Amino acid sequence: MRRRRVRMNKIVIIFACLSMLQKMAYAADALTPTSSINDGQELISAGQNFSLGFFTPGISKSRYVGIWYKNIMPQTVVWVANRDYPLNDSSGNLTIVAGNIVLFDGSGNRIWSTNSSRSSIQEPMAKLLDSGNLVLMDGKSSDSDSYIWQSFDYPTDTTLPGLKLGWDKTSGLNRYLTSWKSANDPSAGSFTYGFHHNEITEFVLRQGMKITFRSGIWDGTRLNSDDWIFNEITAFRPIISVTSTEALYWDEPGDRLSRFVMKDDGMLQRYIWDNKVLKWIEMYEARKDFCDDYGACGVNGICNIKDVPVYCDCLKGFKPKSQEEWNSFNRSGGCIRRTPLNCTQGDRFQKLSAIKLPKLLQFWTNNSMNLEECKVECLKNCSCTAYANSAMNEGPHGCFLWFGDLIDIRKLINEEAGQLDLYIKLAASEIESTANAIKRRKIALIISASLVALLLLCIILYLSKKYIKERTTTDLVAGNRNHNEHQASPLFHIDTILAATNNFSTANKIGEGGFGPVYRGKLADGQEIAVKRLSKTSKQGISEFMNEVGLVAKLQHRNLVSILGGCTQGDERMLVYEYMANSSLDHFIFDPTQRKFLNWRKRYEIIMGISRGLLYLHQDSKLTIIHRDLKTSNILLDSELNPKISDFGLAHIFEGDHSTVTTKRIVGTVGYMSPEYAANGLLSLKSDVFSFGVIVLEILSGIRNNNFYHSDHERNLLVQAWRLWKEGRAVEFMDANLDLATIRSELLRCLQVGLLCVQKLPKDRPTMSSVVFMLSNESITLAQPKKPEFIEEGLEFPGYSNNSMTITLLEARN
Ligand SMILES: *[C@@H]1O[C@H](CO)[C@@H](O)[C@H](O)[C@H]1NC(C)=O
Ligand SMILES: *[C@@H]1O[C@H](CO)[C@@H](O)[C@H](O)[C@H]1NC(C)=O
Ligand SMILES: *[C@@H]1O[C@H](CO)[C@@H](O)[C@H](O)[C@H]1NC(C)=O
Ligand SMILES: *[C@@H]1O[C@H](CO)[C@@H](O)[C@H](O)[C@H]1NC(C)=O
Ligand SMILES: *[C@@H]1O[C@H](CO)[C@@H](O)[C@H](O)[C@H]1NC(C)=O
Ligand SMILES: *[C@@H]1O[C@H](CO)[C@@H](O)[C@H](O)[C@H]1NC(C)=O
Ligand SMILES: *[C@@H]1O[C@H](CO)[C@@H](O)[C@H](O)[C@H]1NC(C)=O
Ligand SMILES: *[C@@H]1O[C@H](CO)[C@@H](O)[C@H](O)[C@H]1NC(C)=O
């Protein structure tokens, strides 16, 4: 009975929906002067590919007329008619008046309209095509392709296959993309992306009037950039057509839906629809790295993304305009010549290959010259600074001359992409001095090589003598090896421990680590110790335990807590450490009163200490060890506040030359775990580098990164740090207790190093040796960190929300 009623209700609802849908859907794909569509109705293209109708973007309250894919959820809008003239309610209607498509509001005001002035249209008709193009045509005209107006001529932020971007002399149109203001506001944002054509042809991305990216010039066969190469290997075929009357770019329709979007933050993204997973797949991103930022290295600088982490260099024969600014990674001043050009006496040229040519700001071009004529032309004019061929079709030919500073040169990732070589004018003495320098270096190399050979010979002679002498004793030592190792990590008797810790009295308990409680104690000889009592559930066998104790005891560094030994009794295991008077770092930096004791000098020493300790673990000890659980509570402070890394329980030793391992069981602490490790169990030394970066940011700000998996990225400490740094407001990120007036540059440097360490891709993060180097050398230039990003989904940590807690207790070592 009851079930039947439920079913009845369902049927009623379905009927109601159907009739609503019928009312909403407007069967036609075309609009005529006698028809109109209201809010709620749609035009649908003949093949059901696209819909045109009224929509509300995101959390906006306004209504817009737009075009979207009919069968794709969530709604993906590709064009907006009244982007700058929103409707406030659902009273709008779209119709044709006097040969134009017009949008009215409820009171009959014209909100938006096409602006054809053609009057002799017999039967005006607006039709939504399967390509996503809304066209206005004469229904009586036999030429079905002659459109009076088409939405493809007025793109918003998206191009679709068939939409031609660029400049067309016959129609006088220049079609370019303009970003939305935000995801909730389709009105024209500040970014535009257009195909510019003015003797040179290239795409230029601007924010307002400022250029922020350029595609590289069209050389008749391809764009002078990596993107073009990336394009060629993907499924769709971009076409460029440059003639005297047009400079157009479009994609040929492929076998899958694709769109190219300029997002509201100025990023350019290609999407392909995947029918299997029913999702848009991001294909490639133009403007993919730091070196793609326009003028990233300033004038006369060159950007090389493989030159991690510095990226920027001055062109040969140039030096930083201000060494000080350059060192503090401010490249806006760029580089200047070491030696001024001598105009009268023959200057020389330095060839530069596999690069994106500099922006042609002040230039001259002649398409029929050859390279030699081009060079002569450049030598004639004192202010000419470089030349290159201008085209590649029908072989390299033509001539570009640059005058004044050279800007926006990058080394291309794909060398093939740089077909045109650049010849930079330098004073003759500069070329000679480089040649001499190379010669000198060669000679030095030969000398040092022979010295090394000599030295080796001596060593070999010495050793072989020694070997023969000691041979008889060697076997004996080998036989005793195990014994020797155990000596390095003495076993404590349980009675000693019980006496030292007052029978593990609660008064002596000083903390709770991931493995169990930690007690303070005092040995009979007066030495203070900390005893960590491992949880009894630990599956570790005695021999493994001893191995570990032995291993850690071998690690001797002033920034690592030293282990004095171990103790086993029944199924109890204990580790005995030196006692640290000042507990751990988190007690200081996150405590409003305690952190006042840590002035900048002290914090800087702590950061340096941690980095040195970690460097030792990673490469300077005989083993390659990943700590895996670095966090402020594992950084202990001795009586002089020197930092010591502790808690090697999760440490993983790399054997052989494996630099990355995959682990099934992910252990570590939320907030400090690198994204690739947390999500995929990919463990490498760079996971520690990530945790180190988090610690640096916490030390600078005095704030815990406890929103690591918070979906609101802006509230995440790392994103916050990056954003403030990027906006030049880094000072706001720093703990107010720090003296920002006097030590600003050092703080900024630490912040930048921290940000480099928390980059998403492990390969982008520096190694610990670079970190130590960057921190201790004021003079080197640091790279621009990329925005930190996190995995938002697919992460489940059962029951753990407390960020100071290590997630899994012990993992069986393999
Ligand atoms: C929508 O409302 C705003 C503010 O209330 C007003 O300025 C604007 O003219 C209205 N637009 C339309 C189309 O009615
Ligand atoms: C659309 O608006 C026009 C102008 O206000 C009006 O004449 C027409 O009747 C409206 N059509 C519908 C279906 O509301
Ligand atoms: C109407 O013409 C102006 C200038 O010719 C142009 O900027 C505008 O985008 C056009 N509007 C539409 C909807 O075509
Ligand atoms: C319309 O969509 C179908 C299938 O989704 C596709 O095969 C066809 O090429 C599309 N038509 C156009 C003009 O894009
Ligand atoms: C970078 O240097 C320029 C001068 O070359 C200066 O005007 C600018 O303020 C500096 N920027 C920063 C962030 O220090
Ligand atoms: C150019 O070089 C010649 C010979 O080396 C020298 O005499 C002359 O002064 C130089 N001119 C300039 C402008 O440096
Ligand atoms: C271009 O170069 C060719 C060959 O050197 C020359 O004949 C022609 O006059 C040049 N054109 C211009 C505009 O300078
Ligand atoms: C050198 O080139 C610049 C820029 O084209 C031009 O203004 C100047 O007159 C030229 N000078 C000579 C000597 O040809």
PDB file of N, CA, C and O and ligand atoms in Angstrom, residues 86-88 105 111, ligand 1:
ATOM      1  N   PRO A  86      24.541  42.520 -17.286  1.00  0.00           N
ATOM      2  CA  PRO A  86      23.747  41.424 -16.706  1.00  0.00           C
ATOM      3  C   PRO A  86      22.281  41.801 -16.505  1.00  0.00           C
ATOM      4  O   PRO A  86      21.943  42.977 -16.355  1.00  0.00           O
ATOM      5  N   LEU A  87      21.450  40.783 -16.521  1.00  0.00           N
ATOM      6  CA  LEU A  87      20.034  40.956 -16.154  1.00  0.00           C
ATOM      7  C   LEU A  87      19.928  40.670 -14.663  1.00  0.00           C
ATOM      8  O   LEU A  87      20.591  39.790 -14.142  1.00  0.00           O
ATOM      9  N   ASN A  88      19.033  41.410 -14.000  1.00  0.00           N
ATOM     10  CA  ASN A  88      18.909  41.211 -12.553  1.00  0.00           C
ATOM     11  C   ASN A  88      17.883  40.145 -12.194  1.00  0.00           C
ATOM     12  O   ASN A  88      17.813  39.718 -11.062  1.00  0.00           O
ATOM     13  N   ASP A 105      14.974  43.310 -21.299  1.00  0.00           N
ATOM     14  CA  ASP A 105      14.596  42.918 -19.954  1.00  0.00           C
ATOM     15  C   ASP A 105      13.069  43.024 -19.830  1.00  0.00           C
ATOM     16  O   ASP A 105      12.383  43.367 -20.804  1.00  0.00           O
ATOM     17  N   ILE A 111      18.938  45.397 -23.476  1.00  0.00           N
ATOM     18  CA  ILE A 111      20.085  45.152 -22.606  1.00  0.00           C
ATOM     19  C   ILE A 111      21.335  44.935 -23.438  1.00  0.00           C
ATOM     20  O   ILE A 111      22.417  45.412 -23.119  1.00  0.00           O
TER      21      ILE A 111
HETATM   22  C1  LIG B   1      20.395  45.688 -12.127  1.00  0.00           C
HETATM   23  O1  LIG B   1      20.507  46.257 -10.838  1.00  0.00           O
HETATM   24  C2  LIG B   1      21.517  47.234 -10.742  1.00  0.00           C
HETATM   25  C3  LIG B   1      21.598  47.682  -9.308  1.00  0.00           C
HETATM   26  O2  LIG B   1      20.408  47.455  -8.634  1.00  0.00           O
HETATM   27  C4  LIG B   1      21.204  48.388 -11.693  1.00  0.00           C
HETATM   28  O3  LIG B   1      22.219  49.370 -11.610  1.00  0.00           O
HETATM   29  C5  LIG B   1      21.125  47.846 -13.100  1.00  0.00           C
HETATM   30  O4  LIG B   1      20.756  48.869 -13.996  1.00  0.00           O
HETATM   31  C6  LIG B   1      20.111  46.733 -13.172  1.00  0.00           C
HETATM   32  N1  LIG B   1      20.175  46.132 -14.502  1.00  0.00           N
HETATM   33  C7  LIG B   1      19.092  45.835 -15.190  1.00  0.00           C
HETATM   34  C8  LIG B   1      19.315  45.242 -16.513  1.00  0.00           C
HETATM   35  O5  LIG B   1      17.969  46.043 -14.787  1.00  0.00           O
END
